[in-house]
mmCIF file of C-alpha atoms and ligand atoms in Angstrom:
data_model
loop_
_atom_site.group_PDB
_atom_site.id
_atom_site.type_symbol
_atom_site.label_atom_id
_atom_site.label_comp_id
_atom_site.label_asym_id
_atom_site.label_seq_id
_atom_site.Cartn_x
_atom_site.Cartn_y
_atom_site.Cartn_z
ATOM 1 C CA UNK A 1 -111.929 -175.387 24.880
ATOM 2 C CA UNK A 2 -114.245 -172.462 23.010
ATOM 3 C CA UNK A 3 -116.138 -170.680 25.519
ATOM 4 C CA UNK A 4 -119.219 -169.515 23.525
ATOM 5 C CA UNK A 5 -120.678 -167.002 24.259
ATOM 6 C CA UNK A 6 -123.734 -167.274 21.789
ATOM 7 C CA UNK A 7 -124.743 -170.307 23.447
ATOM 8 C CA UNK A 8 -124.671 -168.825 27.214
ATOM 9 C CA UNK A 9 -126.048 -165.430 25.577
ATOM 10 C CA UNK A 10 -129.102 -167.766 24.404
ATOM 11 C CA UNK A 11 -129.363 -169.321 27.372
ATOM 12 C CA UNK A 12 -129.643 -166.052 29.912
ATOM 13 C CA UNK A 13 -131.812 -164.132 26.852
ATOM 14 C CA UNK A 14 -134.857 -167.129 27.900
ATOM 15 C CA UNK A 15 -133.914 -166.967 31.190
ATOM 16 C CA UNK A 16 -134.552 -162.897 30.827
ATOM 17 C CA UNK A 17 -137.290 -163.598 28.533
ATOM 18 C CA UNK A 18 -139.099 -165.494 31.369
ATOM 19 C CA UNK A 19 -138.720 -162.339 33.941
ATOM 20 C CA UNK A 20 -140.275 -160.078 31.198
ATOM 21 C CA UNK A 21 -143.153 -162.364 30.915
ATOM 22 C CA UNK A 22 -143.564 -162.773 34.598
ATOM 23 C CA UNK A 23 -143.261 -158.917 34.953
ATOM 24 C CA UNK A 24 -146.411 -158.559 32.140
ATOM 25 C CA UNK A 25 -148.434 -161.177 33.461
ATOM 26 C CA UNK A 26 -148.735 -158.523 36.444
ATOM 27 C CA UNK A 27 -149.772 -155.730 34.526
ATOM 28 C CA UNK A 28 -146.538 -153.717 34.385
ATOM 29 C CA UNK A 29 -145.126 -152.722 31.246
ATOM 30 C CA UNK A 30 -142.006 -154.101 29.994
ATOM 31 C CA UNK A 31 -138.891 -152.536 30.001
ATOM 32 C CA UNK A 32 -137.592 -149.657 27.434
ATOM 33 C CA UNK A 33 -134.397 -149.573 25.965
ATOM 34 C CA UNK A 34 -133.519 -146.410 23.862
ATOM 35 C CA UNK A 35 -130.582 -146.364 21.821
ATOM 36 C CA UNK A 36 -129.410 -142.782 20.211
ATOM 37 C CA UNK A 37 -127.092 -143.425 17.069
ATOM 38 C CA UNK A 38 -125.441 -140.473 15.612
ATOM 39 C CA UNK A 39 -124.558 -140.792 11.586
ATOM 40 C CA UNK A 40 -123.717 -143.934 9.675
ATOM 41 C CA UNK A 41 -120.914 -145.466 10.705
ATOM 42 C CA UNK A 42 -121.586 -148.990 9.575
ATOM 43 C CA UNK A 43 -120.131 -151.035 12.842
ATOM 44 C CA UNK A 44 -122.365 -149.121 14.733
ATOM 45 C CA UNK A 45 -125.091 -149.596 12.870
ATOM 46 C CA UNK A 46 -124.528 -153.547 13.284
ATOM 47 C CA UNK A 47 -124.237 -152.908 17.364
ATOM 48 C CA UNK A 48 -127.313 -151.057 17.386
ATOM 49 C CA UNK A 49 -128.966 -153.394 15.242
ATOM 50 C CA UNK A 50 -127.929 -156.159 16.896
ATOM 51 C CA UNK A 51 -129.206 -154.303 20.345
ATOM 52 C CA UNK A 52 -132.689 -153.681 19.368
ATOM 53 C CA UNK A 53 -132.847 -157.530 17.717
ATOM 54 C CA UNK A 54 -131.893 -158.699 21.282
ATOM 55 C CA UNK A 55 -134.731 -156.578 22.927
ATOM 56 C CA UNK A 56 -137.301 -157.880 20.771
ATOM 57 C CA UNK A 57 -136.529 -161.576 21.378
ATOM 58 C CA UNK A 58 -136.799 -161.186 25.694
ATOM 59 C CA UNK A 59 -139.612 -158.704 25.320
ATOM 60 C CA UNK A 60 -138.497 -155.088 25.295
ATOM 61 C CA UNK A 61 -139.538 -152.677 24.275
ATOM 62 C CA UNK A 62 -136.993 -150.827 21.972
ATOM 63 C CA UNK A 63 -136.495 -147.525 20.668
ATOM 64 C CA UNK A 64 -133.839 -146.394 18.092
ATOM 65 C CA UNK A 65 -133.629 -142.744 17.502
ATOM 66 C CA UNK A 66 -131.412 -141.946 14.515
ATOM 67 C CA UNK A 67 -129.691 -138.653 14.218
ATOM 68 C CA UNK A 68 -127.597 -136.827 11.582
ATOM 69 C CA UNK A 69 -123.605 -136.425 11.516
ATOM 70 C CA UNK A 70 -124.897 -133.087 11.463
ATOM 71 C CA UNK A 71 -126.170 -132.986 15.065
ATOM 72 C CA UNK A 72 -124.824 -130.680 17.214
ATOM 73 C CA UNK A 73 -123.649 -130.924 20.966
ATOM 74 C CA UNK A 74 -126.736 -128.975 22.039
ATOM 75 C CA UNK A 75 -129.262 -130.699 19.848
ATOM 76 C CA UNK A 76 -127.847 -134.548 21.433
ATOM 77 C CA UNK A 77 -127.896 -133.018 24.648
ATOM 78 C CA UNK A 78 -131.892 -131.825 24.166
ATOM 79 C CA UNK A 79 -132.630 -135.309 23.019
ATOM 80 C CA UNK A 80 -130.908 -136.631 26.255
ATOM 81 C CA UNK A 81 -132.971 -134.455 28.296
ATOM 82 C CA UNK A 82 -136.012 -135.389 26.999
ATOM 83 C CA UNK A 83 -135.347 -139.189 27.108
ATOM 84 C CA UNK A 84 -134.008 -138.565 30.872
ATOM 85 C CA UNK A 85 -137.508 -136.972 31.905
ATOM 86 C CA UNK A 86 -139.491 -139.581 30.031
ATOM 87 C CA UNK A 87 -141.006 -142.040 32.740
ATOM 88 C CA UNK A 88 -141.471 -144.948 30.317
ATOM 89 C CA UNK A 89 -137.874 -145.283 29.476
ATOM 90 C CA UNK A 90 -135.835 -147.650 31.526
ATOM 91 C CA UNK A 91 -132.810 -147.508 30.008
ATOM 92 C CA UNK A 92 -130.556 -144.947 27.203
ATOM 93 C CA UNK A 93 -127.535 -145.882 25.677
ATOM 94 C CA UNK A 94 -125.540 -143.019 22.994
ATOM 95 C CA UNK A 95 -123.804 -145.369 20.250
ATOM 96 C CA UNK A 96 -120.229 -144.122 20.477
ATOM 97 C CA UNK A 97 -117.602 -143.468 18.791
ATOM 98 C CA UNK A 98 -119.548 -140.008 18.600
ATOM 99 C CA UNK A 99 -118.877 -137.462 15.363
ATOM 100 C CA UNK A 100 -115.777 -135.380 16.408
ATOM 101 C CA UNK A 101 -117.535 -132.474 17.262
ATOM 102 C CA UNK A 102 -119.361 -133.935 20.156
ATOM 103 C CA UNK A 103 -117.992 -134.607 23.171
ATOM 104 C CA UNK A 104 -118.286 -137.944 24.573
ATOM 105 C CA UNK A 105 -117.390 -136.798 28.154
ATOM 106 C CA UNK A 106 -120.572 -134.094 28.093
ATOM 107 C CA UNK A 107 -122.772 -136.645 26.768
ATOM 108 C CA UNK A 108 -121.904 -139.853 28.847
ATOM 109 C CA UNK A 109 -122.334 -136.782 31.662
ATOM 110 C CA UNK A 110 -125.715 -135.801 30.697
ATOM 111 C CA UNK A 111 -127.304 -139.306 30.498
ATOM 112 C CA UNK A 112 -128.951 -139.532 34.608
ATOM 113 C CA UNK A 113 -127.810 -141.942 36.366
ATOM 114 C CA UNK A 114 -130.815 -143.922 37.206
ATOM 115 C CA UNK A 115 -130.537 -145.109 33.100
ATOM 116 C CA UNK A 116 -127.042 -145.546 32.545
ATOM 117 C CA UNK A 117 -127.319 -148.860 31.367
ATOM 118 C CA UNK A 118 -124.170 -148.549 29.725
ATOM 119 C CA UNK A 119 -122.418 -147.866 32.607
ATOM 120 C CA UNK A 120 -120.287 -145.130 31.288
ATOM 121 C CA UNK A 121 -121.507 -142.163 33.705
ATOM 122 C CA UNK A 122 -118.726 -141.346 36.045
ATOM 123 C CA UNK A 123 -121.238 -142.159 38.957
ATOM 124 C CA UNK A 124 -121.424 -145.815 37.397
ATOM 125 C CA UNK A 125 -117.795 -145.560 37.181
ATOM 126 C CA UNK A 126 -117.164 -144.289 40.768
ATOM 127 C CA UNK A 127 -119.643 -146.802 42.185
ATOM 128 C CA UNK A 128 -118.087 -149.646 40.137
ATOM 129 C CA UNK A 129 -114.839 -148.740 41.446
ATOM 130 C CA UNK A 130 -115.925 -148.558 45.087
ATOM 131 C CA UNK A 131 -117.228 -151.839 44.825
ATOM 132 C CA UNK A 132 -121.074 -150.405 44.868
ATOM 133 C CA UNK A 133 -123.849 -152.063 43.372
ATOM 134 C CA UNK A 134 -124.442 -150.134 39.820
ATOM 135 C CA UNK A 135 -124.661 -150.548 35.927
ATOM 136 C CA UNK A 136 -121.631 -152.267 35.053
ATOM 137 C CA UNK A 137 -120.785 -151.325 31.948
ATOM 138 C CA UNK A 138 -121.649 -154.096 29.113
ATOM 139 C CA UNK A 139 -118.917 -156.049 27.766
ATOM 140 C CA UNK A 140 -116.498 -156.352 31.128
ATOM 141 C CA UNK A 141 -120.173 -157.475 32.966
ATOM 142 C CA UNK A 142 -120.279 -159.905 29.911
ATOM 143 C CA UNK A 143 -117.489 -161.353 30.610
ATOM 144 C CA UNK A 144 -117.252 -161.957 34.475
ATOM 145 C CA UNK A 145 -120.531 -164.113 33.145
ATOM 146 C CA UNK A 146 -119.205 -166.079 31.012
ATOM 147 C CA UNK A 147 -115.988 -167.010 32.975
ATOM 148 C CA UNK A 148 -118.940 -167.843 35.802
ATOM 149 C CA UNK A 149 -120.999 -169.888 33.613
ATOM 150 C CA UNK A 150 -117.711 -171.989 32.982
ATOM 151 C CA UNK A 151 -117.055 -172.003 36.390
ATOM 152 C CA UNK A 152 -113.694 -170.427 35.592
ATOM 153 C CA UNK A 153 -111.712 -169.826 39.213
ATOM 154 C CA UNK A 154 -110.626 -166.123 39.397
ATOM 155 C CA UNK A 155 -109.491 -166.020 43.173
ATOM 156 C CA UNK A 156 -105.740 -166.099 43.775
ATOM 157 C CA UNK A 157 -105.280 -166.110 40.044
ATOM 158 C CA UNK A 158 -103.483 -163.776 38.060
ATOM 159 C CA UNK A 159 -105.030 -161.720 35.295
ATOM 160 C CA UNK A 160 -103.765 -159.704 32.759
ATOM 161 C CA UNK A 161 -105.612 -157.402 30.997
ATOM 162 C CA UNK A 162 -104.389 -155.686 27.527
ATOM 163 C CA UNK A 163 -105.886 -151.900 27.054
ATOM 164 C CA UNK A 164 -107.524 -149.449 29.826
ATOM 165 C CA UNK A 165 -110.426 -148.325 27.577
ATOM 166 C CA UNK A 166 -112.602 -146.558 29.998
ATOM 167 C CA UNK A 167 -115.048 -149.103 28.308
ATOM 168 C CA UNK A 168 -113.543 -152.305 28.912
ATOM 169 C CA UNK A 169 -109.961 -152.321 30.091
ATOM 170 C CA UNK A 170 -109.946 -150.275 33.488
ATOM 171 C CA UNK A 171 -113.363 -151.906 34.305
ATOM 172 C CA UNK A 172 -112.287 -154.924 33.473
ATOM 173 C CA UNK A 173 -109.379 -154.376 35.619
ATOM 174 C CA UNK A 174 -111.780 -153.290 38.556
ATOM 175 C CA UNK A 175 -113.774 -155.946 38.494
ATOM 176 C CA UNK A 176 -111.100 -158.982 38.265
ATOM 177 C CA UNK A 177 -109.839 -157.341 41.407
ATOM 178 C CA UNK A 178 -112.992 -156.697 43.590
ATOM 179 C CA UNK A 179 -114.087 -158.419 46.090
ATOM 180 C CA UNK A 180 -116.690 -161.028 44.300
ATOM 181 C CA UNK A 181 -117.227 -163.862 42.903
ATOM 182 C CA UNK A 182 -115.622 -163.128 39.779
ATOM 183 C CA UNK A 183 -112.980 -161.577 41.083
ATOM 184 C CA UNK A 184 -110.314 -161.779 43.742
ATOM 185 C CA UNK A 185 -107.807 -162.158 40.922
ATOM 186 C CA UNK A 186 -104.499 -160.430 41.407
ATOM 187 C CA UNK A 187 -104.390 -157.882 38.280
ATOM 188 C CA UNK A 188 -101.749 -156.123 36.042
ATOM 189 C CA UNK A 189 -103.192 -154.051 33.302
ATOM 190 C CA UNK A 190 -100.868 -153.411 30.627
ATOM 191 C CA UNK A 191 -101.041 -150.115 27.539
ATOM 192 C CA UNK A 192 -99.068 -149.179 24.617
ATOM 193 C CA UNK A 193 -96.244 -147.631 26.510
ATOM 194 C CA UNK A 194 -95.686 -151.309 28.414
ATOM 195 C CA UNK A 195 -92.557 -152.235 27.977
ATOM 196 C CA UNK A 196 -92.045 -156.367 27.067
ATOM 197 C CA UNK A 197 -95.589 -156.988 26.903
ATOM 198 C CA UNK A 198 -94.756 -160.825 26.404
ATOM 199 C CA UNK A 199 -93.458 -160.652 29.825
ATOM 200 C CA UNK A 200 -96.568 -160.049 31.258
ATOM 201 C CA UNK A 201 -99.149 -161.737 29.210
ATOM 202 C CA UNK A 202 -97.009 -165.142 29.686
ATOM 203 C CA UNK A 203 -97.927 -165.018 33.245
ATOM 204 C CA UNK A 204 -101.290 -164.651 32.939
ATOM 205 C CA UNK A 205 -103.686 -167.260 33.870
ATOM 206 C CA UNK A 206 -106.581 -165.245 32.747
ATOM 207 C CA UNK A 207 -105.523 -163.170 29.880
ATOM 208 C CA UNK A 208 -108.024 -160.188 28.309
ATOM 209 C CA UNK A 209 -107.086 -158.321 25.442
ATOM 210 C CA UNK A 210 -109.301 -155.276 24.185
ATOM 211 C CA UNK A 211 -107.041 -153.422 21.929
ATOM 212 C CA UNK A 212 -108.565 -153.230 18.701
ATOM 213 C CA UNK A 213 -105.520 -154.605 16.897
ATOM 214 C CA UNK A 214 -105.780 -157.681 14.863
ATOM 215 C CA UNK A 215 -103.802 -160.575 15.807
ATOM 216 C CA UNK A 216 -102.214 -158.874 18.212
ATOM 217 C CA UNK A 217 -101.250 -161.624 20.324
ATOM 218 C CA UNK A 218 -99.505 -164.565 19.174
ATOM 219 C CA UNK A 219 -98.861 -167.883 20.866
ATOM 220 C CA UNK A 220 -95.555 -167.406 21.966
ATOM 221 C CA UNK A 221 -97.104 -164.592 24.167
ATOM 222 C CA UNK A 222 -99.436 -167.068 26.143
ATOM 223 C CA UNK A 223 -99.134 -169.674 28.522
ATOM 224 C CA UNK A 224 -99.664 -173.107 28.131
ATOM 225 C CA UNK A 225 -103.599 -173.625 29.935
ATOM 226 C CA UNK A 226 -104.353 -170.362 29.885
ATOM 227 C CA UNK A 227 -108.281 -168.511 29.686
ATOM 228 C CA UNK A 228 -108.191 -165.923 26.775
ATOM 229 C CA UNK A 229 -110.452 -163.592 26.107
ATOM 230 C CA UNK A 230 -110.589 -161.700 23.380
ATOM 231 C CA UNK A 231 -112.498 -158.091 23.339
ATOM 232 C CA UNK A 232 -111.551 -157.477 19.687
ATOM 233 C CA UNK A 233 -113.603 -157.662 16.668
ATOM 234 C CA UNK A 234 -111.966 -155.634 13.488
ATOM 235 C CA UNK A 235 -113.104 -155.447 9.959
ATOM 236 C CA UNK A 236 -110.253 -156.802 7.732
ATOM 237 C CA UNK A 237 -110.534 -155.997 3.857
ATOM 238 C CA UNK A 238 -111.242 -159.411 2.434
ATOM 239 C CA UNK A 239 -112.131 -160.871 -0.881
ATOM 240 C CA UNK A 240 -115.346 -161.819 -0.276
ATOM 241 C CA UNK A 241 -119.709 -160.793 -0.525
ATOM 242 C CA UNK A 242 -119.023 -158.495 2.523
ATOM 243 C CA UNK A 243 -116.120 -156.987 1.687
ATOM 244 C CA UNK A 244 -114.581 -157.870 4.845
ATOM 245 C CA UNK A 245 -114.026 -160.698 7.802
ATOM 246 C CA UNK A 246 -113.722 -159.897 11.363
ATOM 247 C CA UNK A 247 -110.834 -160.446 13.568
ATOM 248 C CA UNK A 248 -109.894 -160.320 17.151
ATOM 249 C CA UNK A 249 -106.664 -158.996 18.975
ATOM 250 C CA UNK A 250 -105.919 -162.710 19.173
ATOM 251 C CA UNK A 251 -104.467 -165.154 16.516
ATOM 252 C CA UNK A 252 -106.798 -167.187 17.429
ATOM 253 C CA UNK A 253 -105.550 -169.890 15.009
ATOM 254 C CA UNK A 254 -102.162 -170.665 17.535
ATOM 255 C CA UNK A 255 -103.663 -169.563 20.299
ATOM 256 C CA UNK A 256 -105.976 -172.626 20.723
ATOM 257 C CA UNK A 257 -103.327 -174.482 20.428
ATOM 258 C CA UNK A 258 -102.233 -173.209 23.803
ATOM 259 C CA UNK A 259 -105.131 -171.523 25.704
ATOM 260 C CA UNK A 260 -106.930 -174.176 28.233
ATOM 261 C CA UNK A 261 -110.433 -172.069 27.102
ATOM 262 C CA UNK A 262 -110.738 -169.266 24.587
ATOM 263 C CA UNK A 263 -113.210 -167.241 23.347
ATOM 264 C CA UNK A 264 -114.361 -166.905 19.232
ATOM 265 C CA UNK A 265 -114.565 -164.191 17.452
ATOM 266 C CA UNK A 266 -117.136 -163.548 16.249
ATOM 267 C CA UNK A 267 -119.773 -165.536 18.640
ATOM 268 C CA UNK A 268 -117.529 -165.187 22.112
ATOM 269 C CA UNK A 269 -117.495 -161.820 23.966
ATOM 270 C CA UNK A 270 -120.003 -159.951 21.538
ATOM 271 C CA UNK A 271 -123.242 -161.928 22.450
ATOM 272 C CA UNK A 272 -122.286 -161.622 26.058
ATOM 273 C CA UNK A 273 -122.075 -157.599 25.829
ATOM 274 C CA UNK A 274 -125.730 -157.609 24.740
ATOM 275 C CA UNK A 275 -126.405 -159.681 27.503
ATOM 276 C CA UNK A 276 -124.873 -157.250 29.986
ATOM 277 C CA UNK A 277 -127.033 -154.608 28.383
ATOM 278 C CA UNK A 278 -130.389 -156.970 28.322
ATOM 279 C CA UNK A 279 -129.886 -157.047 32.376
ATOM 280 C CA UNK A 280 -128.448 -153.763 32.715
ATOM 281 C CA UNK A 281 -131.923 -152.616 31.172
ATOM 282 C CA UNK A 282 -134.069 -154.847 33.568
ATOM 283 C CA UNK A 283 -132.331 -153.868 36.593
ATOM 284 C CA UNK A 284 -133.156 -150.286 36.071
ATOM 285 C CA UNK A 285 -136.709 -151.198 35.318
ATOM 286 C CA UNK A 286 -136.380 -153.488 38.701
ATOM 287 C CA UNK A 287 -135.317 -149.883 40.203
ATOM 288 C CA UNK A 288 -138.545 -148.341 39.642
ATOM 289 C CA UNK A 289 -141.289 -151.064 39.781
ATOM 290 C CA UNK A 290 -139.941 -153.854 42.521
ATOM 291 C CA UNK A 291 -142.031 -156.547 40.292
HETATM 292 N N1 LIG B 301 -119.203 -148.410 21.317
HETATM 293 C C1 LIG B 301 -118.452 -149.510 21.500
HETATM 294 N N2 LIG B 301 -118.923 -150.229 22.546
HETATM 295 C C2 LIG B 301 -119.997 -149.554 23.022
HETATM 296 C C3 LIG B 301 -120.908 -149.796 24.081
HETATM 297 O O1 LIG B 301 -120.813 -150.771 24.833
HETATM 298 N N3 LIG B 301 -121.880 -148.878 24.243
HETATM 299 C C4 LIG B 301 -121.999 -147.778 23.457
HETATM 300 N N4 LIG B 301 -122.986 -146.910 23.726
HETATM 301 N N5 LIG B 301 -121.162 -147.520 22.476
HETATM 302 C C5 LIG B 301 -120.175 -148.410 22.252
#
């Protein structure tokens, strides 16, 4: 069975869209999502697009600021300042991957706290890991929604998740294994110096790959009933208008075959990052106003 994620994305973007209009009708302001992207690296572009399209349609109010290849450390950091000490922005997200001569550490570091929306600030982090309320960063928060909108048992189950991106692996890791409602699962994350992979992701009753490897997993590495979810989305060369087609770290042509539920891609775990951001966004404008 497909878990889509467009159609619960669609579904908690009017149930968002109703708490923005509640939040006007009493004479607050809506909230403010700034998104810095640094050059022109065309997937990014997409994601950001795709993030300010999503803040228009619950009633945000967005803000892309676009900045050179060229930018230095210094000049990001200034920007980052100024949006941190600017009282009618809720939330600021920095596209990465970053141009090499920034560092992503100083500039996840410099974003305060209060709007980490993306989660990525190592007090996010820490307070994820403690099992604190926080911003949780986007795409694992996606996806403990969707397997809860398919009332997908997590408790006493066993997960597996591929990759420890500081992104979406190791949170994802944290959060199958904390104490709540999407979690209590017993967890093995698993990297590139695993050794037999298969023998892990076989036992897996929840299985989440975010490797950024095409087709990574096959069939033969799942088992029969199992939830998939699949993090990936890679542009493959293809003979077509775009250019290229996306794919997933999952074949996701044999793995149906086997998976109980799986997610698409495109249209599974993608919608559902946005969505994490979307409530990420109103939580920190919840923070300051109480409306
Ligand atoms: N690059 C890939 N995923 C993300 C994300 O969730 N947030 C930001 N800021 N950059 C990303």
């Amino acid at each position: 069975m497909l878990l889509k994620g467009k159609e619960v994305a669609n579904q908690i973007k009017e149930e968002i869209a109703k708490e923005v209009q509640s939040i006007v009708s009493k004479g607050v302001r809506p909230p403010h999502l700034v998104a810095v992207l640094v050059g022109e690296d065309g997937a990014s572009k997409t994601y950001v697009k795709n993030k300010e399209l999503a803040c228009e349609k619950v009633g945000f109010s967005s803000t892309l600021v676009r900045l050179p290849d060229t930018t230095s450390e210094e000049e990001l950091l200034a920007k980052i300042e100024e949006i941190n000490n600017d009282d009618e922005i809720d939330g600021l997200i920095v596209q990465l991957p970053l141009p090499k001569h920034i560092s992503e550490h100083n500039i996840t570091q410099a974003i305060n706290p209060a709007k980490d929306v993306d989660g990525f600030h190592d007090v996010s982090v820490g307070r994820l890991s403690k099992g604190q309320d926080t911003f949780i960063s986007a795409t694992p928060y996606g996806i403990t929604q969707l397997l809860d909108r398919y009332n997908i048992e997590t408790k006493g189950k066993h997960c597996v998740v591929v990759g420890r991106s500081n992104i979406v692996g190791r949170p994802m890791s944290i959060l199958m294994s904390g104490s709540n409602k999407t979690g209590n699962a017993t967890v093995t994350i698993c990297h590139r110096h695993t050794v037999d992979l298969k023998k892990y992701t076989v036992m897996a009753d929840i299985l989440i790959v975010a490797v950024g490897i095409p087709e990574f997993i096959t069939a033969d590495m799942v088992k029969e009933g199992a939830t998939v979810i699949d993090v990936g989305i890679t542009r493959v060369d293809a003979d077509n208008k775009k250019g290229y087609v996306l794919k997933g770290d999952v074949n996701f042509d044999q793995v149906e075959e086997v998976a109980g539920y799986i997610t698409p891609v495109p249209g599974g775990v993608g919608p559902m990052t946005i969505i994490g951001l979307m409530q990420n966004t109103l939580k920190s404008h919840q923070a300051k106003f109480n409306v």
